[in-house]
PDB file of C-alpha atoms and ligand atoms in Angstrom:
ATOM      1  CA  MET A   1     -16.710   7.067  13.526  1.00 45.00           C
ATOM      2  CA  SER A   2     -17.939   5.882  10.280  1.00 51.00           C
ATOM      3  CA  ASP A   3     -21.805   4.195   9.383  1.00 50.00           C
ATOM      4  CA  SER A   4     -19.512   2.089   7.444  1.00 58.00           C
ATOM      5  CA  SER A   5     -18.028   0.635   9.955  1.00 56.00           C
ATOM      6  CA  LEU A   6     -20.736  -0.286  11.961  1.00 57.00           C
ATOM      7  CA  ARG A   7     -21.837  -1.758   9.559  1.00 62.00           C
ATOM      8  CA  GLN A   8     -18.743  -4.130   9.616  1.00 66.00           C
ATOM      9  CA  GLY A   9     -19.635  -5.504  12.620  1.00 88.00           C
ATOM     10  CA  TYR A  10     -16.823  -3.426  14.655  1.00 94.00           C
ATOM     11  CA  GLY A  11     -16.303  -3.840  18.367  1.00 94.00           C
ATOM     12  CA  PRO A  12     -15.506  -1.604  20.379  1.00 94.00           C
ATOM     13  CA  ALA A  13     -11.929  -1.639  20.271  1.00 94.00           C
ATOM     14  CA  GLN A  14     -11.540  -1.179  16.722  1.00 96.00           C
ATOM     15  CA  VAL A  15     -13.784   0.682  16.057  1.00 95.00           C
ATOM     16  CA  GLU A  16     -12.228   3.259  19.435  1.00 96.00           C
ATOM     17  CA  LEU A  17      -8.890   2.388  17.516  1.00 97.00           C
ATOM     18  CA  LEU A  18     -10.140   3.564  13.961  1.00 97.00           C
ATOM     19  CA  ALA A  19     -11.589   6.249  14.652  1.00 97.00           C
ATOM     20  CA  ARG A  20      -7.927   7.396  17.470  1.00 97.00           C
ATOM     21  CA  VAL A  21      -5.697   6.489  13.743  1.00 98.00           C
ATOM     22  CA  GLU A  22      -8.420   8.924  11.610  1.00 98.00           C
ATOM     23  CA  ARG A  23      -8.101  12.019  14.212  1.00 98.00           C
ATOM     24  CA  ASP A  24      -3.983  11.623  14.271  1.00 98.00           C
ATOM     25  CA  LEU A  25      -4.610  11.293  10.622  1.00 98.00           C
ATOM     26  CA  ARG A  26      -6.716  13.758  10.468  1.00 98.00           C
ATOM     27  CA  ALA A  27      -3.941  16.627  12.555  1.00 97.00           C
ATOM     28  CA  ARG A  28      -0.448  15.561  10.259  1.00 96.00           C
ATOM     29  CA  MET A  29      -1.781  15.997   7.107  1.00 97.00           C
ATOM     30  CA  SER A  30      -5.106  18.268   6.530  1.00 95.00           C
ATOM     31  CA  ALA A  31      -3.209  21.474   7.277  1.00 93.00           C
ATOM     32  CA  ALA A  32      -0.013  20.775   5.505  1.00 92.00           C
ATOM     33  CA  LYS A  33      -1.293  17.809   3.212  1.00 95.00           C
ATOM     34  CA  PRO A  34      -5.031  17.923   2.119  1.00 96.00           C
ATOM     35  CA  ARG A  35      -4.878  16.555  -1.030  1.00 96.00           C
ATOM     36  CA  ARG A  36      -2.533  13.240   0.811  1.00 97.00           C
ATOM     37  CA  LEU A  37      -5.089  12.917   3.953  1.00 97.00           C
ATOM     38  CA  ALA A  38      -8.523  13.101   1.144  1.00 98.00           C
ATOM     39  CA  HIS A  39      -5.993   9.945  -0.616  1.00 98.00           C
ATOM     40  CA  SER A  40      -5.201   8.549   2.804  1.00 98.00           C
ATOM     41  CA  LEU A  41      -8.976   8.284   3.845  1.00 98.00           C
ATOM     42  CA  SER A  42     -10.368   7.550   0.051  1.00 98.00           C
ATOM     43  CA  VAL A  43      -7.319   3.979   0.220  1.00 98.00           C
ATOM     44  CA  ALA A  44      -8.449   2.902   3.129  1.00 98.00           C
ATOM     45  CA  ARG A  45     -12.563   3.063   2.054  1.00 98.00           C
ATOM     46  CA  THR A  46     -11.345   0.648  -1.426  1.00 98.00           C
ATOM     47  CA  ALA A  47      -9.585  -1.281   0.452  1.00 98.00           C
ATOM     48  CA  GLU A  48     -12.018  -2.452   3.156  1.00 97.00           C
ATOM     49  CA  GLU A  49     -14.684  -3.031   0.365  1.00 97.00           C
ATOM     50  CA  LEU A  50     -11.858  -4.756  -1.183  1.00 98.00           C
ATOM     51  CA  ALA A  51     -11.253  -6.550   2.132  1.00 97.00           C
ATOM     52  CA  LEU A  52     -14.904  -7.616   1.881  1.00 96.00           C
ATOM     53  CA  LEU A  53     -15.080  -8.659  -1.729  1.00 97.00           C
ATOM     54  CA  TYR A  54     -11.766 -11.351  -0.653  1.00 98.00           C
ATOM     55  CA  GLY A  55     -12.977 -12.488   1.824  1.00 97.00           C
ATOM     56  CA  GLU A  56      -9.962 -10.208   3.794  1.00 97.00           C
ATOM     57  CA  ASP A  57     -10.186  -8.855   7.423  1.00 97.00           C
ATOM     58  CA  PRO A  58     -12.037  -5.311   6.378  1.00 97.00           C
ATOM     59  CA  PHE A  59     -10.713  -3.963  10.288  1.00 97.00           C
ATOM     60  CA  GLU A  60      -7.158  -4.403   9.163  1.00 98.00           C
ATOM     61  CA  ALA A  61      -8.127  -3.202   5.720  1.00 98.00           C
ATOM     62  CA  ARG A  62      -9.156   0.352   6.772  1.00 98.00           C
ATOM     63  CA  LEU A  63      -5.987   0.586   9.020  1.00 98.00           C
ATOM     64  CA  ALA A  64      -3.800  -0.511   6.530  1.00 98.00           C
ATOM     65  CA  GLY A  65      -4.936   1.985   4.115  1.00 98.00           C
ATOM     66  CA  LEU A  66      -5.758   5.077   6.571  1.00 98.00           C
ATOM     67  CA  LEU A  67      -1.464   4.861   8.092  1.00 98.00           C
ATOM     68  CA  HIS A  68      -0.371   4.022   5.517  1.00 98.00           C
ATOM     69  CA  ASP A  69       1.623   7.193   3.816  1.00 98.00           C
ATOM     70  CA  TRP A  70       2.373   8.231   7.556  1.00 98.00           C
ATOM     71  CA  ASP A  71       5.442   9.654   6.028  1.00 97.00           C
ATOM     72  CA  LYS A  72       4.765  11.188   3.207  1.00 96.00           C
ATOM     73  CA  VAL A  73       4.119  14.784   5.061  1.00 96.00           C
ATOM     74  CA  LEU A  74       7.549  14.162   5.332  1.00 96.00           C
ATOM     75  CA  ASP A  75       9.700  15.812   2.309  1.00 96.00           C
ATOM     76  CA  GLY A  76      12.576  14.275   0.570  1.00 97.00           C
ATOM     77  CA  GLU A  77      15.236  15.340   2.780  1.00 98.00           C
ATOM     78  CA  GLU A  78      13.611  14.052   5.679  1.00 98.00           C
ATOM     79  CA  GLN A  79      12.502  10.846   4.269  1.00 98.00           C
ATOM     80  CA  LEU A  80      15.989  10.816   3.011  1.00 98.00           C
ATOM     81  CA  ALA A  81      17.142  10.456   6.979  1.00 98.00           C
ATOM     82  CA  GLU A  82      14.252   9.316   9.079  1.00 98.00           C
ATOM     83  CA  ALA A  83      15.698   6.289   6.149  1.00 98.00           C
ATOM     84  CA  MET A  84      19.043   6.704   7.691  1.00 98.00           C
ATOM     85  CA  ARG A  85      18.017   6.703  11.111  1.00 98.00           C
ATOM     86  CA  GLN A  86      16.441   3.295  10.699  1.00 98.00           C
ATOM     87  CA  GLY A  87      18.509   2.111   9.255  1.00 98.00           C
ATOM     88  CA  ILE A  88      16.887   1.108   5.958  1.00 98.00           C
ATOM     89  CA  ASP A  89      19.874  -0.442   3.632  1.00 97.00           C
ATOM     90  CA  LEU A  90      18.125  -1.172  -0.212  1.00 98.00           C
ATOM     91  CA  GLY A  91      21.793  -2.214  -1.486  1.00 97.00           C
ATOM     92  CA  VAL A  92      21.310   0.939  -3.447  1.00 98.00           C
ATOM     93  CA  GLU A  93      22.141   4.351  -2.611  1.00 97.00           C
ATOM     94  CA  LEU A  94      19.161   5.131  -0.570  1.00 98.00           C
ATOM     95  CA  SER A  95      18.169   8.691  -3.387  1.00 97.00           C
ATOM     96  CA  LEU A  96      17.893   6.383  -5.579  1.00 97.00           C
ATOM     97  CA  VAL A  97      14.796   5.216  -4.257  1.00 98.00           C
ATOM     98  CA  LEU A  98      12.983   8.033  -2.824  1.00 97.00           C
ATOM     99  CA  PRO A  99       9.676   7.220  -3.926  1.00 96.00           C
ATOM    100  CA  LEU A 100      10.399   3.712  -1.935  1.00 97.00           C
ATOM    101  CA  LEU A 101      11.581   4.659   1.104  1.00 98.00           C
ATOM    102  CA  HIS A 102       7.945   6.056   3.258  1.00 98.00           C
ATOM    103  CA  GLY A 103       5.976   2.255   3.660  1.00 98.00           C
ATOM    104  CA  LEU A 104       9.568   1.298   5.374  1.00 98.00           C
ATOM    105  CA  THR A 105       9.563   4.294   7.364  1.00 98.00           C
ATOM    106  CA  ALA A 106       5.938   4.195   8.448  1.00 98.00           C
ATOM    107  CA  ALA A 107       6.486   0.396   9.409  1.00 98.00           C
ATOM    108  CA  GLY A 108       9.622   1.178  11.616  1.00 98.00           C
ATOM    109  CA  ARG A 109       8.137   3.974  13.039  1.00 96.00           C
ATOM    110  CA  LEU A 110       4.217   3.155  13.887  1.00 98.00           C
ATOM    111  CA  PRO A 111       4.655  -0.153  15.615  1.00 97.00           C
ATOM    112  CA  ARG A 112       6.084   2.486  18.577  1.00 97.00           C
ATOM    113  CA  LEU A 113       2.940   5.468  18.413  1.00 97.00           C
ATOM    114  CA  TYR A 114       0.313   2.209  18.325  1.00 98.00           C
ATOM    115  CA  PRO A 115       1.488  -1.040  20.173  1.00 97.00           C
ATOM    116  CA  GLU A 116      -2.523  -2.199  19.335  1.00 96.00           C
ATOM    117  CA  LEU A 117      -1.125  -2.433  15.323  1.00 97.00           C
ATOM    118  CA  PRO A 118      -1.445  -5.957  14.372  1.00 97.00           C
ATOM    119  CA  GLU A 119       1.561  -6.990  12.735  1.00 98.00           C
ATOM    120  CA  SER A 120      -0.141  -7.783   9.476  1.00 98.00           C
ATOM    121  CA  VAL A 121      -0.887  -4.184   8.831  1.00 98.00           C
ATOM    122  CA  ILE A 122       2.597  -3.087   9.490  1.00 98.00           C
ATOM    123  CA  ARG A 123       3.128  -5.660   6.828  1.00 98.00           C
ATOM    124  CA  ALA A 124       0.700  -4.656   4.276  1.00 98.00           C
ATOM    125  CA  ILE A 125       2.350  -0.657   4.808  1.00 98.00           C
ATOM    126  CA  ARG A 126       5.901  -1.512   5.263  1.00 98.00           C
ATOM    127  CA  LEU A 127       5.315  -3.407   1.190  1.00 98.00           C
ATOM    128  CA  HIS A 128       2.559  -1.000  -0.076  1.00 98.00           C
ATOM    129  CA  THR A 129       5.486   0.543  -2.390  1.00 97.00           C
ATOM    130  CA  LEU A 130       7.466  -1.910  -3.192  1.00 97.00           C
ATOM    131  CA  GLY A 131       5.802  -5.006  -3.828  1.00 98.00           C
ATOM    132  CA  SER A 132       7.193  -8.771  -2.740  1.00 98.00           C
ATOM    133  CA  ALA A 133       6.938 -11.774  -5.539  1.00 97.00           C
ATOM    134  CA  ARG A 134       5.366 -12.558  -1.519  1.00 97.00           C
ATOM    135  CA  MET A 135       1.922 -11.228  -0.874  1.00 98.00           C
ATOM    136  CA  THR A 136      -0.888 -11.714   2.471  1.00 98.00           C
ATOM    137  CA  GLY A 137      -4.140 -11.391   0.787  1.00 98.00           C
ATOM    138  CA  LEU A 138      -3.972  -7.941   2.829  1.00 98.00           C
ATOM    139  CA  ASP A 139      -0.410  -6.890   1.700  1.00 98.00           C
ATOM    140  CA  MET A 140      -2.363  -6.821  -2.303  1.00 98.00           C
ATOM    141  CA  ILE A 141      -5.466  -5.503  -0.774  1.00 98.00           C
ATOM    142  CA  LEU A 142      -3.602  -2.152   0.084  1.00 98.00           C
ATOM    143  CA  PHE A 143      -1.513  -2.271  -3.010  1.00 98.00           C
ATOM    144  CA  VAL A 144      -4.586  -2.724  -5.216  1.00 98.00           C
ATOM    145  CA  ALA A 145      -6.701  -0.470  -3.541  1.00 98.00           C
ATOM    146  CA  ASP A 146      -3.310   2.767  -3.211  1.00 98.00           C
ATOM    147  CA  GLY A 147      -3.589   2.595  -7.063  1.00 97.00           C
ATOM    148  CA  ILE A 148      -7.302   2.574  -8.085  1.00 97.00           C
ATOM    149  CA  GLU A 149      -8.378   4.543  -5.776  1.00 97.00           C
ATOM    150  CA  PRO A 150     -11.349   6.643  -7.112  1.00 97.00           C
ATOM    151  CA  LEU A 151      -8.877   9.743  -6.604  1.00 97.00           C
ATOM    152  CA  ARG A 152      -6.423   9.047  -8.661  1.00 94.00           C
ATOM    153  CA  LYS A 153      -6.256   9.840 -12.469  1.00 91.00           C
ATOM    154  CA  ALA A 154      -6.405   7.329 -14.234  1.00 87.00           C
ATOM    155  CA  SER A 155      -3.633   6.550 -16.139  1.00 89.00           C
ATOM    156  CA  PRO A 156      -4.138   3.005 -18.776  1.00 92.00           C
ATOM    157  CA  GLY A 157      -3.044   1.254 -16.628  1.00 93.00           C
ATOM    158  CA  ILE A 158      -4.844   1.974 -13.473  1.00 95.00           C
ATOM    159  CA  ALA A 159      -8.375   1.863 -15.408  1.00 96.00           C
ATOM    160  CA  ARG A 160      -6.905  -1.477 -16.436  1.00 97.00           C
ATOM    161  CA  VAL A 161      -6.619  -2.930 -13.596  1.00 98.00           C
ATOM    162  CA  ARG A 162     -10.639  -0.642 -12.323  1.00 98.00           C
ATOM    163  CA  GLU A 163     -11.531  -3.180 -15.634  1.00 98.00           C
ATOM    164  CA  MET A 164     -10.505  -6.112 -14.017  1.00 98.00           C
ATOM    165  CA  LEU A 165     -12.544  -5.316 -10.630  1.00 98.00           C
ATOM    166  CA  ALA A 166     -16.067  -5.093 -12.182  1.00 98.00           C
ATOM    167  CA  ARG A 167     -15.202  -8.320 -14.429  1.00 98.00           C
ATOM    168  CA  GLY A 168     -14.547  -9.983 -10.967  1.00 97.00           C
ATOM    169  CA  ALA A 169     -11.115 -10.691 -11.511  1.00 98.00           C
ATOM    170  CA  SER A 170      -9.072 -12.116  -8.661  1.00 98.00           C
ATOM    171  CA  LEU A 171      -6.627 -10.864  -6.070  1.00 98.00           C
ATOM    172  CA  PRO A 172      -3.776 -12.426  -7.472  1.00 98.00           C
ATOM    173  CA  GLU A 173      -4.536 -11.137 -10.432  1.00 98.00           C
ATOM    174  CA  LEU A 174      -5.496  -7.618 -10.056  1.00 98.00           C
ATOM    175  CA  TYR A 175      -1.534  -7.412  -7.864  1.00 98.00           C
ATOM    176  CA  TRP A 176      -0.364  -8.708 -11.154  1.00 98.00           C
ATOM    177  CA  GLU A 177      -1.212  -6.492 -13.257  1.00 98.00           C
ATOM    178  CA  SER A 178      -0.890  -2.566 -10.472  1.00 98.00           C
ATOM    179  CA  PHE A 179       3.052  -4.289 -10.121  1.00 98.00           C
ATOM    180  CA  ALA A 180       3.643  -4.600 -13.269  1.00 98.00           C
ATOM    181  CA  SER A 181       1.591  -1.214 -14.787  1.00 96.00           C
ATOM    182  CA  GLY A 182       3.979   0.119 -11.619  1.00 96.00           C
ATOM    183  CA  VAL A 183       7.151  -0.647 -13.164  1.00 97.00           C
ATOM    184  CA  SER A 184       6.192   0.303 -17.022  1.00 96.00           C
ATOM    185  CA  PHE A 185       4.900   3.490 -15.613  1.00 94.00           C
ATOM    186  CA  VAL A 186       8.690   3.643 -13.945  1.00 96.00           C
ATOM    187  CA  ILE A 187      10.428   3.167 -16.870  1.00 97.00           C
ATOM    188  CA  GLU A 188       7.672   4.825 -19.684  1.00 95.00           C
ATOM    189  CA  THR A 189       9.285   8.137 -17.639  1.00 95.00           C
ATOM    190  CA  ARG A 190      12.337   7.011 -17.431  1.00 98.00           C
ATOM    191  CA  ARG A 191      13.093   7.040 -13.663  1.00 97.00           C
ATOM    192  CA  TYR A 192      15.613   4.758 -11.625  1.00 98.00           C
ATOM    193  CA  LEU A 193      14.458   1.320 -11.646  1.00 98.00           C
ATOM    194  CA  TYR A 194      15.256  -0.194  -8.437  1.00 98.00           C
ATOM    195  CA  PRO A 195      16.755  -3.673  -9.074  1.00 98.00           C
ATOM    196  CA  GLY A 196      15.384  -5.480  -6.161  1.00 98.00           C
ATOM    197  CA  THR A 197      12.048  -4.424  -8.315  1.00 98.00           C
ATOM    198  CA  ILE A 198      13.052  -6.403 -11.591  1.00 98.00           C
ATOM    199  CA  GLU A 199      14.536  -8.988  -8.920  1.00 98.00           C
ATOM    200  CA  THR A 200      10.455  -9.030  -7.855  1.00 98.00           C
ATOM    201  CA  TYR A 201       9.458  -9.078 -10.989  1.00 98.00           C
ATOM    202  CA  ASN A 202      10.831 -11.948 -12.259  1.00 98.00           C
ATOM    203  CA  GLN A 203       9.931 -14.100  -9.442  1.00 98.00           C
ATOM    204  CA  ILE A 204       6.284 -13.856 -10.213  1.00 98.00           C
ATOM    205  CA  VAL A 205       6.967 -14.091 -14.020  1.00 98.00           C
ATOM    206  CA  LEU A 206       8.234 -17.778 -13.342  1.00 98.00           C
ATOM    207  CA  GLU A 207       5.885 -18.452 -10.344  1.00 96.00           C
ATOM    208  CA  ARG A 208       2.830 -17.830 -12.637  1.00 96.00           C
ATOM    209  CA  ALA A 209       4.844 -18.940 -15.180  1.00 96.00           C
ATOM    210  CA  ARG A 210       5.297 -22.891 -13.003  1.00 95.00           C
ATOM    211  CA  ASP A 211       1.999 -22.426 -11.978  1.00 93.00           C
ATOM    212  CA  ALA A 212      -0.250 -22.119 -15.631  1.00 93.00           C
ATOM    213  CA  ALA A 213       2.005 -25.199 -16.303  1.00 94.00           C
ATOM    214  CA  ARG A 214       0.243 -27.333 -13.006  1.00 91.00           C
ATOM    215  CA  GLY A 215      -2.981 -26.292 -14.006  1.00 84.00           C
ATOM    216  CA  GLN A 216      -3.302 -23.594 -10.773  1.00 65.00           C
ATOM    217  CA  ARG A 217      -4.915 -20.709 -13.075  1.00 55.00           C
TER     218      ARG A 217
HETATM  219 FE1  FE2 B 301      -1.074   6.027  -1.153  1.00 70.60          FE
END
């Protein structure tokens, strides 16, 4: 395992699991999807760093980063078939929300492959495409790390989140900017916007307004 996990003082079982997951990920992605592999490793490093910065569990953050795109090696047809096999129901035709499915299907499959994965990690993976108005610290870390990992080309939204991080913004602020930029991007590119995403967006707007009224932000 790399020096960084030793630096975090991970226990032997944690080091072993991280090494096994990384080995499996390389076997799954290195030939077919080398860029996806590089992205996954970069998200893992970014998530680990964010966890250390925001007082979350760096081990869980790193695991979630490594595994979040587990099902992205599947092509669109295979992702759809897997979602149907798992009985995933988002209330719309699944082919309309193809980019959202891989987080849900991975979360459905990974516990059988890695029974020792913490539920918090599975949950962060499940929510990394959809987001939610009820995100834990770890959920937000994976969502943000996926957007800003250094290999990802900077869109204006990504550049804003990176600047906010450099200025010391809070984790909920980074998540909100990442989520809202993602919604804007779907609209800018004139693609189908999942109604559940609009609902989540509105929920967060209302909660932020309520918090602001209570003077919490
Ligand atoms: Fe990703």
